[in-house]
Amino acid sequence: MLDDKRREVKKKLRTLEGLPTLPPIVAKLTRMIGDETVSAPQIAAVIEKDQVLTSKVLRLVNSAFYGFPRRISTVSNAIVLLGFNVIRTLVITASIFEMMQSRDVGLWEHSLGVAMVSGLLARRLGLDQPEEVATAGLLHDLGKVVERATLLEEYRNIQQMVNEREIPWREAEAEILHMDHAEMGGYLLNRWNLPERLIEPVSFHHEVHRARNFPVETAVVQMADLLVRARGFGFAGDPWVPEPEEKTLKLVPLSREDLSALWPELEVRFYELRFFTEEIREALSAKSAST
């Protein structure tokens, strides 16, 4: 049974105070993507009617976490390479991440890092649709964005509790909000009617043993989260790195030798990603200076 605090938090999530509401174009895209007679150029034409949205989607597609060897210059090409569902999610994340960039660059960088590593691990494991796993990595801490946007007082209390008592972020969330960011993120994605392939990894990236339909994808996101935290790329609130779950180690088997072989490739990608985030930082600084 939900207690009063959980009711209050879910009510705020439903009203989405402080978060950008989903643009009508997402609803239209969702309808078009469900229609088998609609082609990729037709969907691209809808996105390309919005120049700002088009630029955001192309910027995300060309960022280092997808790692395409050549630049993608049109939405049509992006759809062919990434698929309809990933493009629909990118349209949504373009709005969310604009807010994330301006409010918490550390969390945004961490999420980009997790997206990049999730995609790389998914390809290494031969999973279907590795780009969608990367997108799940991109969204895995969406709940923290929501906390900061709609529950600022509680967010600051969580931050203070983590620092003073040296406890994990989730433990502080459970004490103050009676739910954690993973549940909040999954709840929101479910309300937006996004695919279960995204909802489950986001909801259970700290509890892989609870994933029923996409446990491997969920384990990949957990492993990517821990690797990025260990690398120190970005900052998501917790100053330490927990052990992966036993189930994660079984589903994403990485020996010391595997990690040693993988790490040089990761470092190259982190280096590329740093260029991308620095570009965004400079753009934000210029925007702040002009206002």
PDB file of C-alpha atoms in Angstrom:
ATOM      1  CA  MET A   1       0.000   0.000   0.000  1.00  0.00           C
ATOM      2  CA  LEU A   2       1.346   3.416  -0.917  1.00  0.00           C
ATOM      3  CA  ASP A   3       2.134   5.704   1.978  1.00  0.00           C
ATOM      4  CA  ASP A   4       1.456   9.426   1.942  1.00  0.00           C
ATOM      5  CA  LYS A   5       4.944  10.423   0.791  1.00  0.00           C
ATOM      6  CA  ARG A   6       4.880   8.035  -2.165  1.00  0.00           C
ATOM      7  CA  ARG A   7       1.446   9.349  -3.108  1.00  0.00           C
ATOM      8  CA  GLU A   8       2.780  12.906  -3.006  1.00  0.00           C
ATOM      9  CA  VAL A   9       5.815  12.049  -5.148  1.00  0.00           C
ATOM     10  CA  LYS A  10       3.740  10.214  -7.763  1.00  0.00           C
ATOM     11  CA  LYS A  11       1.262  13.064  -7.883  1.00  0.00           C
ATOM     12  CA  LYS A  12       4.121  15.449  -8.646  1.00  0.00           C
ATOM     13  CA  LEU A  13       5.396  13.109 -11.346  1.00  0.00           C
ATOM     14  CA  ARG A  14       1.975  13.067 -12.946  1.00  0.00           C
ATOM     15  CA  THR A  15       1.781  16.847 -13.025  1.00  0.00           C
ATOM     16  CA  LEU A  16       5.435  17.151 -14.082  1.00  0.00           C
ATOM     17  CA  GLU A  17       5.903  20.522 -12.472  1.00  0.00           C
ATOM     18  CA  GLY A  18       9.193  21.982 -13.637  1.00  0.00           C
ATOM     19  CA  LEU A  19       9.845  19.353 -16.293  1.00  0.00           C
ATOM     20  CA  PRO A  20       9.310  20.075 -19.940  1.00  0.00           C
ATOM     21  CA  THR A  21       6.055  18.541 -21.066  1.00  0.00           C
ATOM     22  CA  LEU A  22       6.372  16.227 -23.995  1.00  0.00           C
ATOM     23  CA  PRO A  23       5.959  18.075 -27.252  1.00  0.00           C
ATOM     24  CA  PRO A  24       2.909  17.164 -29.367  1.00  0.00           C
ATOM     25  CA  ILE A  25       5.331  15.923 -31.995  1.00  0.00           C
ATOM     26  CA  VAL A  26       6.131  12.911 -29.768  1.00  0.00           C
ATOM     27  CA  ALA A  27       2.496  11.821 -29.724  1.00  0.00           C
ATOM     28  CA  LYS A  28       2.357  12.187 -33.491  1.00  0.00           C
ATOM     29  CA  LEU A  29       5.593  10.233 -33.928  1.00  0.00           C
ATOM     30  CA  THR A  30       4.301   7.476 -31.643  1.00  0.00           C
ATOM     31  CA  ARG A  31       1.211   7.097 -33.824  1.00  0.00           C
ATOM     32  CA  MET A  32       3.280   7.091 -37.012  1.00  0.00           C
ATOM     33  CA  ILE A  33       5.813   4.581 -35.681  1.00  0.00           C
ATOM     34  CA  GLY A  34       2.963   2.184 -34.857  1.00  0.00           C
ATOM     35  CA  ASP A  35       1.676   2.399 -38.419  1.00  0.00           C
ATOM     36  CA  GLU A  36       3.458  -0.105 -40.689  1.00  0.00           C
ATOM     37  CA  THR A  37       2.542   1.869 -43.811  1.00  0.00           C
ATOM     38  CA  VAL A  38       4.543   4.907 -42.678  1.00  0.00           C
ATOM     39  CA  SER A  39       8.087   5.147 -44.040  1.00  0.00           C
ATOM     40  CA  ALA A  40      11.293   6.508 -42.513  1.00  0.00           C
ATOM     41  CA  PRO A  41      11.326   9.577 -44.823  1.00  0.00           C
ATOM     42  CA  GLN A  42       7.769  10.430 -43.731  1.00  0.00           C
ATOM     43  CA  ILE A  43       8.787  10.300 -40.060  1.00  0.00           C
ATOM     44  CA  ALA A  44      11.943  12.283 -40.786  1.00  0.00           C
ATOM     45  CA  ALA A  45       9.839  14.926 -42.515  1.00  0.00           C
ATOM     46  CA  VAL A  46       7.802  15.417 -39.326  1.00  0.00           C
ATOM     47  CA  ILE A  47      10.920  15.860 -37.172  1.00  0.00           C
ATOM     48  CA  GLU A  48      12.592  18.126 -39.717  1.00  0.00           C
ATOM     49  CA  LYS A  49       9.687  20.577 -39.531  1.00  0.00           C
ATOM     50  CA  ASP A  50      11.133  21.583 -36.171  1.00  0.00           C
ATOM     51  CA  GLN A  51      14.618  22.966 -36.797  1.00  0.00           C
ATOM     52  CA  VAL A  52      15.579  23.118 -33.129  1.00  0.00           C
ATOM     53  CA  LEU A  53      14.463  19.547 -32.542  1.00  0.00           C
ATOM     54  CA  THR A  54      16.286  18.382 -35.671  1.00  0.00           C
ATOM     55  CA  SER A  55      19.529  19.963 -34.487  1.00  0.00           C
ATOM     56  CA  LYS A  56      19.178  18.374 -31.048  1.00  0.00           C
ATOM     57  CA  VAL A  57      18.534  14.913 -32.488  1.00  0.00           C
ATOM     58  CA  LEU A  58      21.475  15.177 -34.885  1.00  0.00           C
ATOM     59  CA  ARG A  59      23.741  16.395 -32.090  1.00  0.00           C
ATOM     60  CA  LEU A  60      22.822  13.397 -29.934  1.00  0.00           C
ATOM     61  CA  VAL A  61      23.150  10.946 -32.831  1.00  0.00           C
ATOM     62  CA  ASN A  62      26.596  12.294 -33.658  1.00  0.00           C
ATOM     63  CA  SER A  63      27.844  12.275 -30.065  1.00  0.00           C
ATOM     64  CA  ALA A  64      30.449   9.765 -29.010  1.00  0.00           C
ATOM     65  CA  PHE A  65      28.140   7.408 -27.150  1.00  0.00           C
ATOM     66  CA  TYR A  66      26.732   6.016 -30.398  1.00  0.00           C
ATOM     67  CA  GLY A  67      30.188   5.937 -31.895  1.00  0.00           C
ATOM     68  CA  PHE A  68      29.350   5.981 -35.586  1.00  0.00           C
ATOM     69  CA  PRO A  69      32.523   6.290 -37.658  1.00  0.00           C
ATOM     70  CA  ARG A  70      31.067   8.981 -39.941  1.00  0.00           C
ATOM     71  CA  ARG A  71      28.993  12.075 -39.334  1.00  0.00           C
ATOM     72  CA  ILE A  72      25.237  11.721 -39.780  1.00  0.00           C
ATOM     73  CA  SER A  73      23.795  14.790 -41.455  1.00  0.00           C
ATOM     74  CA  THR A  74      20.118  13.953 -41.962  1.00  0.00           C
ATOM     75  CA  VAL A  75      17.319  12.671 -39.757  1.00  0.00           C
ATOM     76  CA  SER A  76      16.469  10.071 -42.419  1.00  0.00           C
ATOM     77  CA  ASN A  77      19.939   8.549 -42.132  1.00  0.00           C
ATOM     78  CA  ALA A  78      19.665   8.631 -38.344  1.00  0.00           C
ATOM     79  CA  ILE A  79      16.386   6.685 -38.514  1.00  0.00           C
ATOM     80  CA  VAL A  80      17.883   4.066 -40.823  1.00  0.00           C
ATOM     81  CA  LEU A  81      20.870   3.601 -38.508  1.00  0.00           C
ATOM     82  CA  LEU A  82      19.113   3.757 -35.148  1.00  0.00           C
ATOM     83  CA  GLY A  83      15.553   2.635 -35.811  1.00  0.00           C
ATOM     84  CA  PHE A  84      12.216   4.285 -35.102  1.00  0.00           C
ATOM     85  CA  ASN A  85      12.074   3.608 -31.361  1.00  0.00           C
ATOM     86  CA  VAL A  86      15.485   5.083 -30.638  1.00  0.00           C
ATOM     87  CA  ILE A  87      14.644   8.197 -32.653  1.00  0.00           C
ATOM     88  CA  ARG A  88      11.377   8.636 -30.759  1.00  0.00           C
ATOM     89  CA  THR A  89      13.297   8.364 -27.489  1.00  0.00           C
ATOM     90  CA  LEU A  90      15.901  10.832 -28.693  1.00  0.00           C
ATOM     91  CA  VAL A  91      13.143  13.340 -29.383  1.00  0.00           C
ATOM     92  CA  ILE A  92      12.066  12.993 -25.757  1.00  0.00           C
ATOM     93  CA  THR A  93      15.566  13.049 -24.300  1.00  0.00           C
ATOM     94  CA  ALA A  94      16.450  16.110 -26.363  1.00  0.00           C
ATOM     95  CA  SER A  95      13.980  18.053 -24.190  1.00  0.00           C
ATOM     96  CA  ILE A  96      14.994  16.430 -20.914  1.00  0.00           C
ATOM     97  CA  PHE A  97      18.703  16.774 -21.480  1.00  0.00           C
ATOM     98  CA  GLU A  98      18.517  20.421 -22.348  1.00  0.00           C
ATOM     99  CA  MET A  99      17.311  20.977 -18.800  1.00  0.00           C
ATOM    100  CA  MET A 100      19.873  18.536 -17.417  1.00  0.00           C
ATOM    101  CA  GLN A 101      22.730  20.346 -19.151  1.00  0.00           C
ATOM    102  CA  SER A 102      21.795  23.671 -17.637  1.00  0.00           C
ATOM    103  CA  ARG A 103      21.151  22.378 -14.098  1.00  0.00           C
ATOM    104  CA  ASP A 104      23.593  19.553 -13.490  1.00  0.00           C
ATOM    105  CA  VAL A 105      26.414  19.064 -15.962  1.00  0.00           C
ATOM    106  CA  GLY A 106      28.001  16.335 -13.816  1.00  0.00           C
ATOM    107  CA  LEU A 107      24.881  14.149 -13.939  1.00  0.00           C
ATOM    108  CA  TRP A 108      24.492  14.790 -17.660  1.00  0.00           C
ATOM    109  CA  GLU A 109      28.109  13.762 -18.321  1.00  0.00           C
ATOM    110  CA  HIS A 110      27.676  10.654 -16.206  1.00  0.00           C
ATOM    111  CA  SER A 111      24.547   9.701 -18.182  1.00  0.00           C
ATOM    112  CA  LEU A 112      26.329  10.204 -21.506  1.00  0.00           C
ATOM    113  CA  GLY A 113      29.178   8.019 -20.259  1.00  0.00           C
ATOM    114  CA  VAL A 114      26.792   5.254 -19.188  1.00  0.00           C
ATOM    115  CA  ALA A 115      25.054   5.445 -22.570  1.00  0.00           C
ATOM    116  CA  MET A 116      28.352   5.061 -24.387  1.00  0.00           C
ATOM    117  CA  VAL A 117      29.560   2.117 -22.282  1.00  0.00           C
ATOM    118  CA  SER A 118      26.116   0.428 -22.392  1.00  0.00           C
ATOM    119  CA  GLY A 119      26.138   0.517 -26.174  1.00  0.00           C
ATOM    120  CA  LEU A 120      29.670  -0.799 -26.346  1.00  0.00           C
ATOM    121  CA  LEU A 121      28.952  -3.694 -23.952  1.00  0.00           C
ATOM    122  CA  ALA A 122      25.678  -4.514 -25.735  1.00  0.00           C
ATOM    123  CA  ARG A 123      27.506  -4.786 -29.067  1.00  0.00           C
ATOM    124  CA  ARG A 124      30.214  -6.908 -27.450  1.00  0.00           C
ATOM    125  CA  LEU A 125      27.573  -9.287 -26.066  1.00  0.00           C
ATOM    126  CA  GLY A 126      25.816  -9.430 -29.462  1.00  0.00           C
ATOM    127  CA  LEU A 127      22.514  -8.058 -28.121  1.00  0.00           C
ATOM    128  CA  ASP A 128      19.737  -6.998 -30.468  1.00  0.00           C
ATOM    129  CA  GLN A 129      19.386  -3.234 -30.867  1.00  0.00           C
ATOM    130  CA  PRO A 130      22.494  -2.114 -28.948  1.00  0.00           C
ATOM    131  CA  GLU A 131      21.566   1.528 -29.667  1.00  0.00           C
ATOM    132  CA  GLU A 132      18.385   1.048 -27.648  1.00  0.00           C
ATOM    133  CA  VAL A 133      20.449  -0.315 -24.736  1.00  0.00           C
ATOM    134  CA  ALA A 134      22.603   2.820 -25.050  1.00  0.00           C
ATOM    135  CA  THR A 135      19.444   4.906 -24.846  1.00  0.00           C
ATOM    136  CA  ALA A 136      18.413   3.052 -21.665  1.00  0.00           C
ATOM    137  CA  GLY A 137      21.834   3.976 -20.287  1.00  0.00           C
ATOM    138  CA  LEU A 138      21.247   7.573 -21.263  1.00  0.00           C
ATOM    139  CA  LEU A 139      17.971   7.612 -19.324  1.00  0.00           C
ATOM    140  CA  HIS A 140      18.944   5.453 -16.346  1.00  0.00           C
ATOM    141  CA  ASP A 141      19.166   8.395 -13.892  1.00  0.00           C
ATOM    142  CA  LEU A 142      16.133  10.243 -15.246  1.00  0.00           C
ATOM    143  CA  GLY A 143      14.640  10.000 -11.738  1.00  0.00           C
ATOM    144  CA  LYS A 144      17.400  12.255 -10.388  1.00  0.00           C
ATOM    145  CA  VAL A 145      16.556  14.864 -13.015  1.00  0.00           C
ATOM    146  CA  VAL A 146      12.956  14.676 -11.859  1.00  0.00           C
ATOM    147  CA  GLU A 147      13.972  15.038  -8.213  1.00  0.00           C
ATOM    148  CA  ARG A 148      15.960  18.154  -8.964  1.00  0.00           C
ATOM    149  CA  ALA A 149      13.221  19.660 -11.115  1.00  0.00           C
ATOM    150  CA  THR A 150      10.131  18.883  -9.057  1.00  0.00           C
ATOM    151  CA  LEU A 151      11.368  18.022  -5.543  1.00  0.00           C
ATOM    152  CA  LEU A 152      14.175  20.507  -5.016  1.00  0.00           C
ATOM    153  CA  GLU A 153      13.928  20.701  -1.215  1.00  0.00           C
ATOM    154  CA  GLU A 154      13.958  16.905  -0.910  1.00  0.00           C
ATOM    155  CA  TYR A 155      16.790  16.717  -3.466  1.00  0.00           C
ATOM    156  CA  ARG A 156      18.928  19.036  -1.358  1.00  0.00           C
ATOM    157  CA  ASN A 157      18.103  17.045   1.784  1.00  0.00           C
ATOM    158  CA  ILE A 158      19.148  13.835   0.022  1.00  0.00           C
ATOM    159  CA  GLN A 159      22.396  15.480  -1.070  1.00  0.00           C
ATOM    160  CA  GLN A 160      23.082  16.661   2.488  1.00  0.00           C
ATOM    161  CA  MET A 161      22.273  13.252   3.972  1.00  0.00           C
ATOM    162  CA  VAL A 162      24.609  11.504   1.502  1.00  0.00           C
ATOM    163  CA  ASN A 163      27.458  13.859   2.385  1.00  0.00           C
ATOM    164  CA  GLU A 164      26.974  13.936   6.145  1.00  0.00           C
ATOM    165  CA  ARG A 165      26.127  10.285   6.791  1.00  0.00           C
ATOM    166  CA  GLU A 166      28.133   8.858   3.902  1.00  0.00           C
ATOM    167  CA  ILE A 167      25.278   6.647   2.756  1.00  0.00           C
ATOM    168  CA  PRO A 168      24.303   5.692  -0.801  1.00  0.00           C
ATOM    169  CA  TRP A 169      22.010   8.089  -2.690  1.00  0.00           C
ATOM    170  CA  ARG A 170      19.306   5.421  -2.912  1.00  0.00           C
ATOM    171  CA  GLU A 171      19.329   4.910   0.850  1.00  0.00           C
ATOM    172  CA  ALA A 172      18.783   8.636   1.413  1.00  0.00           C
ATOM    173  CA  GLU A 173      16.045   8.656  -1.233  1.00  0.00           C
ATOM    174  CA  ALA A 174      14.262   5.765   0.466  1.00  0.00           C
ATOM    175  CA  GLU A 175      14.379   7.609   3.792  1.00  0.00           C
ATOM    176  CA  ILE A 176      13.171  10.946   2.452  1.00  0.00           C
ATOM    177  CA  LEU A 177      11.001  10.064  -0.566  1.00  0.00           C
ATOM    178  CA  HIS A 178      10.054   6.443   0.245  1.00  0.00           C
ATOM    179  CA  MET A 179      11.055   5.546  -3.316  1.00  0.00           C
ATOM    180  CA  ASP A 180      14.237   5.848  -5.364  1.00  0.00           C
ATOM    181  CA  HIS A 181      15.225   7.507  -8.621  1.00  0.00           C
ATOM    182  CA  ALA A 182      15.125   4.201 -10.537  1.00  0.00           C
ATOM    183  CA  GLU A 183      11.465   3.658  -9.670  1.00  0.00           C
ATOM    184  CA  MET A 184      10.684   7.276 -10.453  1.00  0.00           C
ATOM    185  CA  GLY A 185      12.382   7.084 -13.848  1.00  0.00           C
ATOM    186  CA  GLY A 186      10.605   3.865 -14.747  1.00  0.00           C
ATOM    187  CA  TYR A 187       7.275   5.288 -13.636  1.00  0.00           C
ATOM    188  CA  LEU A 188       7.739   8.321 -15.860  1.00  0.00           C
ATOM    189  CA  LEU A 189       8.832   6.311 -18.904  1.00  0.00           C
ATOM    190  CA  ASN A 190       5.820   4.065 -18.446  1.00  0.00           C
ATOM    191  CA  ARG A 191       3.519   7.087 -18.395  1.00  0.00           C
ATOM    192  CA  TRP A 192       5.130   8.248 -21.625  1.00  0.00           C
ATOM    193  CA  ASN A 193       4.344   4.849 -23.197  1.00  0.00           C
ATOM    194  CA  LEU A 194       7.963   4.085 -24.007  1.00  0.00           C
ATOM    195  CA  PRO A 195       8.982   0.467 -24.743  1.00  0.00           C
ATOM    196  CA  GLU A 196       9.468  -2.046 -21.940  1.00  0.00           C
ATOM    197  CA  ARG A 197      13.014  -2.533 -23.285  1.00  0.00           C
ATOM    198  CA  LEU A 198      13.766   0.930 -21.895  1.00  0.00           C
ATOM    199  CA  ILE A 199      11.540   0.884 -18.821  1.00  0.00           C
ATOM    200  CA  GLU A 200      12.947  -2.279 -17.238  1.00  0.00           C
ATOM    201  CA  PRO A 201      16.669  -1.350 -17.424  1.00  0.00           C
ATOM    202  CA  VAL A 202      15.882   2.101 -15.995  1.00  0.00           C
ATOM    203  CA  SER A 203      13.619   0.731 -13.244  1.00  0.00           C
ATOM    204  CA  PHE A 204      15.974  -2.023 -12.123  1.00  0.00           C
ATOM    205  CA  HIS A 205      19.490  -0.811 -12.912  1.00  0.00           C
ATOM    206  CA  HIS A 206      20.237  -1.124  -9.177  1.00  0.00           C
ATOM    207  CA  GLU A 207      18.244  -4.385  -8.808  1.00  0.00           C
ATOM    208  CA  VAL A 208      19.006  -6.585 -11.791  1.00  0.00           C
ATOM    209  CA  HIS A 209      17.555  -9.620  -9.989  1.00  0.00           C
ATOM    210  CA  ARG A 210      14.106  -8.017 -10.375  1.00  0.00           C
ATOM    211  CA  ALA A 211      14.305  -7.668 -14.175  1.00  0.00           C
ATOM    212  CA  ARG A 212      12.077 -10.307 -15.774  1.00  0.00           C
ATOM    213  CA  ASN A 213      11.911  -9.559 -19.502  1.00  0.00           C
ATOM    214  CA  PHE A 214      15.217  -7.800 -20.232  1.00  0.00           C
ATOM    215  CA  PRO A 215      17.663  -8.928 -17.546  1.00  0.00           C
ATOM    216  CA  VAL A 216      20.742  -8.822 -19.794  1.00  0.00           C
ATOM    217  CA  GLU A 217      20.008  -5.280 -20.972  1.00  0.00           C
ATOM    218  CA  THR A 218      19.413  -4.266 -17.342  1.00  0.00           C
ATOM    219  CA  ALA A 219      22.668  -5.894 -16.245  1.00  0.00           C
ATOM    220  CA  VAL A 220      24.529  -4.092 -19.029  1.00  0.00           C
ATOM    221  CA  VAL A 221      23.255  -0.727 -17.783  1.00  0.00           C
ATOM    222  CA  GLN A 222      24.241  -1.584 -14.196  1.00  0.00           C
ATOM    223  CA  MET A 223      27.728  -2.653 -15.273  1.00  0.00           C
ATOM    224  CA  ALA A 224      28.112   0.469 -17.414  1.00  0.00           C
ATOM    225  CA  ASP A 225      26.982   2.661 -14.507  1.00  0.00           C
ATOM    226  CA  LEU A 226      29.598   1.120 -12.215  1.00  0.00           C
ATOM    227  CA  LEU A 227      32.391   1.332 -14.801  1.00  0.00           C
ATOM    228  CA  VAL A 228      31.672   5.007 -15.458  1.00  0.00           C
ATOM    229  CA  ARG A 229      31.572   5.753 -11.733  1.00  0.00           C
ATOM    230  CA  ALA A 230      34.864   3.891 -11.279  1.00  0.00           C
ATOM    231  CA  ARG A 231      36.348   5.894 -14.152  1.00  0.00           C
ATOM    232  CA  GLY A 232      35.119   9.139 -12.571  1.00  0.00           C
ATOM    233  CA  PHE A 233      33.483  10.480 -15.723  1.00  0.00           C
ATOM    234  CA  GLY A 234      30.803  12.963 -14.660  1.00  0.00           C
ATOM    235  CA  PHE A 235      29.169  12.740 -11.251  1.00  0.00           C
ATOM    236  CA  ALA A 236      25.786  11.268 -10.298  1.00  0.00           C
ATOM    237  CA  GLY A 237      25.742  12.042  -6.573  1.00  0.00           C
ATOM    238  CA  ASP A 238      27.386   8.981  -4.989  1.00  0.00           C
ATOM    239  CA  PRO A 239      31.091   9.479  -4.203  1.00  0.00           C
ATOM    240  CA  TRP A 240      31.828   5.731  -4.113  1.00  0.00           C
ATOM    241  CA  VAL A 241      31.320   2.651  -6.286  1.00  0.00           C
ATOM    242  CA  PRO A 242      29.369  -0.401  -5.050  1.00  0.00           C
ATOM    243  CA  GLU A 243      29.994  -3.993  -6.111  1.00  0.00           C
ATOM    244  CA  PRO A 244      27.971  -5.302  -9.072  1.00  0.00           C
ATOM    245  CA  GLU A 245      25.227  -7.809  -8.291  1.00  0.00           C
ATOM    246  CA  GLU A 246      26.106 -11.472  -8.620  1.00  0.00           C
ATOM    247  CA  LYS A 247      23.499 -11.807 -11.372  1.00  0.00           C
ATOM    248  CA  THR A 248      25.117  -8.937 -13.258  1.00  0.00           C
ATOM    249  CA  LEU A 249      28.478 -10.687 -13.159  1.00  0.00           C
ATOM    250  CA  LYS A 250      26.856 -13.782 -14.660  1.00  0.00           C
ATOM    251  CA  LEU A 251      24.972 -11.908 -17.374  1.00  0.00           C
ATOM    252  CA  VAL A 252      27.853  -9.569 -18.269  1.00  0.00           C
ATOM    253  CA  PRO A 253      30.895 -11.757 -17.680  1.00  0.00           C
ATOM    254  CA  LEU A 254      33.965  -9.522 -17.742  1.00  0.00           C
ATOM    255  CA  SER A 255      37.206 -10.959 -16.446  1.00  0.00           C
ATOM    256  CA  ARG A 256      40.201  -8.805 -15.499  1.00  0.00           C
ATOM    257  CA  GLU A 257      41.698  -9.717 -18.889  1.00  0.00           C
ATOM    258  CA  ASP A 258      38.484  -8.650 -20.658  1.00  0.00           C
ATOM    259  CA  LEU A 259      38.505  -5.324 -18.828  1.00  0.00           C
ATOM    260  CA  SER A 260      42.181  -4.790 -19.629  1.00  0.00           C
ATOM    261  CA  ALA A 261      41.450  -5.382 -23.303  1.00  0.00           C
ATOM    262  CA  LEU A 262      38.334  -3.223 -23.227  1.00  0.00           C
ATOM    263  CA  TRP A 263      39.728  -0.260 -21.325  1.00  0.00           C
ATOM    264  CA  PRO A 264      41.859   1.314 -24.097  1.00  0.00           C
ATOM    265  CA  GLU A 265      38.791   1.440 -26.346  1.00  0.00           C
ATOM    266  CA  LEU A 266      36.742   2.972 -23.524  1.00  0.00           C
ATOM    267  CA  GLU A 267      39.400   5.602 -22.905  1.00  0.00           C
ATOM    268  CA  VAL A 268      39.311   6.659 -26.557  1.00  0.00           C
ATOM    269  CA  ARG A 269      35.541   6.995 -26.362  1.00  0.00           C
ATOM    270  CA  PHE A 270      35.696   8.900 -23.061  1.00  0.00           C
ATOM    271  CA  TYR A 271      38.186  11.245 -24.691  1.00  0.00           C
ATOM    272  CA  GLU A 272      35.818  11.850 -27.629  1.00  0.00           C
ATOM    273  CA  LEU A 273      32.904  12.313 -25.258  1.00  0.00           C
ATOM    274  CA  ARG A 274      34.856  14.907 -23.293  1.00  0.00           C
ATOM    275  CA  PHE A 275      35.155  17.017 -26.442  1.00  0.00           C
ATOM    276  CA  PHE A 276      31.403  16.807 -26.908  1.00  0.00           C
ATOM    277  CA  THR A 277      30.632  17.824 -23.298  1.00  0.00           C
ATOM    278  CA  GLU A 278      33.181  20.650 -23.387  1.00  0.00           C
ATOM    279  CA  GLU A 279      31.450  21.991 -26.492  1.00  0.00           C
ATOM    280  CA  ILE A 280      28.142  21.976 -24.606  1.00  0.00           C
ATOM    281  CA  ARG A 281      29.730  23.634 -21.550  1.00  0.00           C
ATOM    282  CA  GLU A 282      31.073  26.441 -23.723  1.00  0.00           C
ATOM    283  CA  ALA A 283      27.689  26.888 -25.389  1.00  0.00           C
ATOM    284  CA  LEU A 284      25.992  27.077 -21.968  1.00  0.00           C
ATOM    285  CA  SER A 285      28.567  29.574 -20.684  1.00  0.00           C
ATOM    286  CA  ALA A 286      28.060  31.760 -23.746  1.00  0.00           C
ATOM    287  CA  LYS A 287      24.285  31.555 -23.291  1.00  0.00           C
ATOM    288  CA  SER A 288      24.573  32.536 -19.596  1.00  0.00           C
ATOM    289  CA  ALA A 289      26.879  35.432 -20.404  1.00  0.00           C
ATOM    290  CA  SER A 290      24.459  36.829 -22.973  1.00  0.00           C
ATOM    291  CA  THR A 291      21.451  36.790 -20.594  1.00  0.00           C
TER     292      THR A 291
END
